XYZ file of C-alpha atoms in Angstrom:
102
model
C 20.775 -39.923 110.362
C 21.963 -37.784 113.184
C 18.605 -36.217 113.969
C 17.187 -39.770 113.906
C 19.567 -40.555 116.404
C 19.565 -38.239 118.592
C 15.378 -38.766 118.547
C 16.102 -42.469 119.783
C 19.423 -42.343 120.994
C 22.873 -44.121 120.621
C 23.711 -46.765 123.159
C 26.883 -47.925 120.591
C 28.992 -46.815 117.636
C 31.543 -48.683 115.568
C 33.398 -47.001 112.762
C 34.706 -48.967 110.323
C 37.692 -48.084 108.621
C 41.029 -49.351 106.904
C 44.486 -48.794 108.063
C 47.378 -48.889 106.126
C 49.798 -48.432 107.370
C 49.360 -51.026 110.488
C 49.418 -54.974 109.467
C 46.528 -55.538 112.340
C 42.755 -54.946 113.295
C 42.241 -53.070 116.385
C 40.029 -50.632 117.865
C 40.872 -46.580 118.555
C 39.290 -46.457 121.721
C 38.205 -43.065 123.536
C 38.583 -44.081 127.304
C 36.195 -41.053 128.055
C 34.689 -42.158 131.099
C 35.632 -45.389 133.712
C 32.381 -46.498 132.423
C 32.969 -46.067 128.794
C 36.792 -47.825 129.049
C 34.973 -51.004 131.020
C 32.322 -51.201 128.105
C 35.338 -50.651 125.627
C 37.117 -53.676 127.395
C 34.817 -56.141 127.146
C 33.624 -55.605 123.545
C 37.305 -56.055 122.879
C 37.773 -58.787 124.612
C 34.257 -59.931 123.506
C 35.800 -59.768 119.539
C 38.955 -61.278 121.022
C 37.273 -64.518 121.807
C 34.643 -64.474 118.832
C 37.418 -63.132 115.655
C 41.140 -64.954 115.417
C 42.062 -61.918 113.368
C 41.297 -59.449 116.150
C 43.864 -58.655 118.627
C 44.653 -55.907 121.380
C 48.199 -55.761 121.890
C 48.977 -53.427 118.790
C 47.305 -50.063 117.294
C 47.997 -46.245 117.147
C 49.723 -46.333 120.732
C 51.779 -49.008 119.311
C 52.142 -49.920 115.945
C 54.538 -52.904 115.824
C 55.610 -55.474 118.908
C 58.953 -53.368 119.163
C 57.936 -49.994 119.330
C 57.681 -48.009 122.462
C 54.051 -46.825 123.321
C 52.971 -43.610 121.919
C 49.600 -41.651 123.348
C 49.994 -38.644 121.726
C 47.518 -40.169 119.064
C 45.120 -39.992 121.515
C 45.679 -36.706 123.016
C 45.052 -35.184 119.392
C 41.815 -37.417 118.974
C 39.925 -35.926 121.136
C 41.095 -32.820 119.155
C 38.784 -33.991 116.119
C 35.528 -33.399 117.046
C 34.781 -34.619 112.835
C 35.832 -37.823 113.507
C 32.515 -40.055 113.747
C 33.764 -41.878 116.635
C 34.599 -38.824 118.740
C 31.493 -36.741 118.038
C 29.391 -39.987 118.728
C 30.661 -40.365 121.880
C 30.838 -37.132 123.356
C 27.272 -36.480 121.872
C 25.114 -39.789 123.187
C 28.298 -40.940 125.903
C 28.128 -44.423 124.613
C 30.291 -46.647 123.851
C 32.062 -45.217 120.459
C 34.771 -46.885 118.626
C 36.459 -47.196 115.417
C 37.838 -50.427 114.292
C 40.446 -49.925 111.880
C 41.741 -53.303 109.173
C 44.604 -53.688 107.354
């Protein structure tokens, strides 16, 4: 699949996954680029308006309404070149996310 890609390209990348540890669906976003945190904004808002199950106020930089926020998640991600997401978007520099469910 990878060669196939990188033959046609990538313009975007969702990983799917299932959390369990946080009661919420939200996306680990990369923020790699100005361009690549507006593109991760609007498909968030975008699933915001479409999916009454999708929100954006919790996720790994906050996983419940009183905790303080925590980027030291994200700090390591970019530590795990393995993770789909991350490889993805380094590799093409689309727009790579993974949107985790309960």
């Amino acid at each position: 699949i990878l060669q196939k890609m990188d033959a046609i390209g990538c313009d975007a990348f969702i990983d799917v996954h299932g959390d369990e540890k946080i009661e919420a669906n939200f996306f680990v976003k990369r923020r790699m680029t100005p361009r690549i945190a507006a593109l991760e904004d609007r498909l968030g808002n975008a699933l915001l308006r479409a999916n009454p199950d999708f929100q954006l106020e919790l996720g790994y930089e906050k996983e419940s309404p009183d905790a303080e926020i925590d980027l030291s998640f994200y700090e390591d991600g970019e530590k795990m070149p393995h993770v789909g997401s991350v490889q993805v978007g380094q590799r093409f520099d689309c727009l790579s996310v993974t949107l985790e469910m309960p």
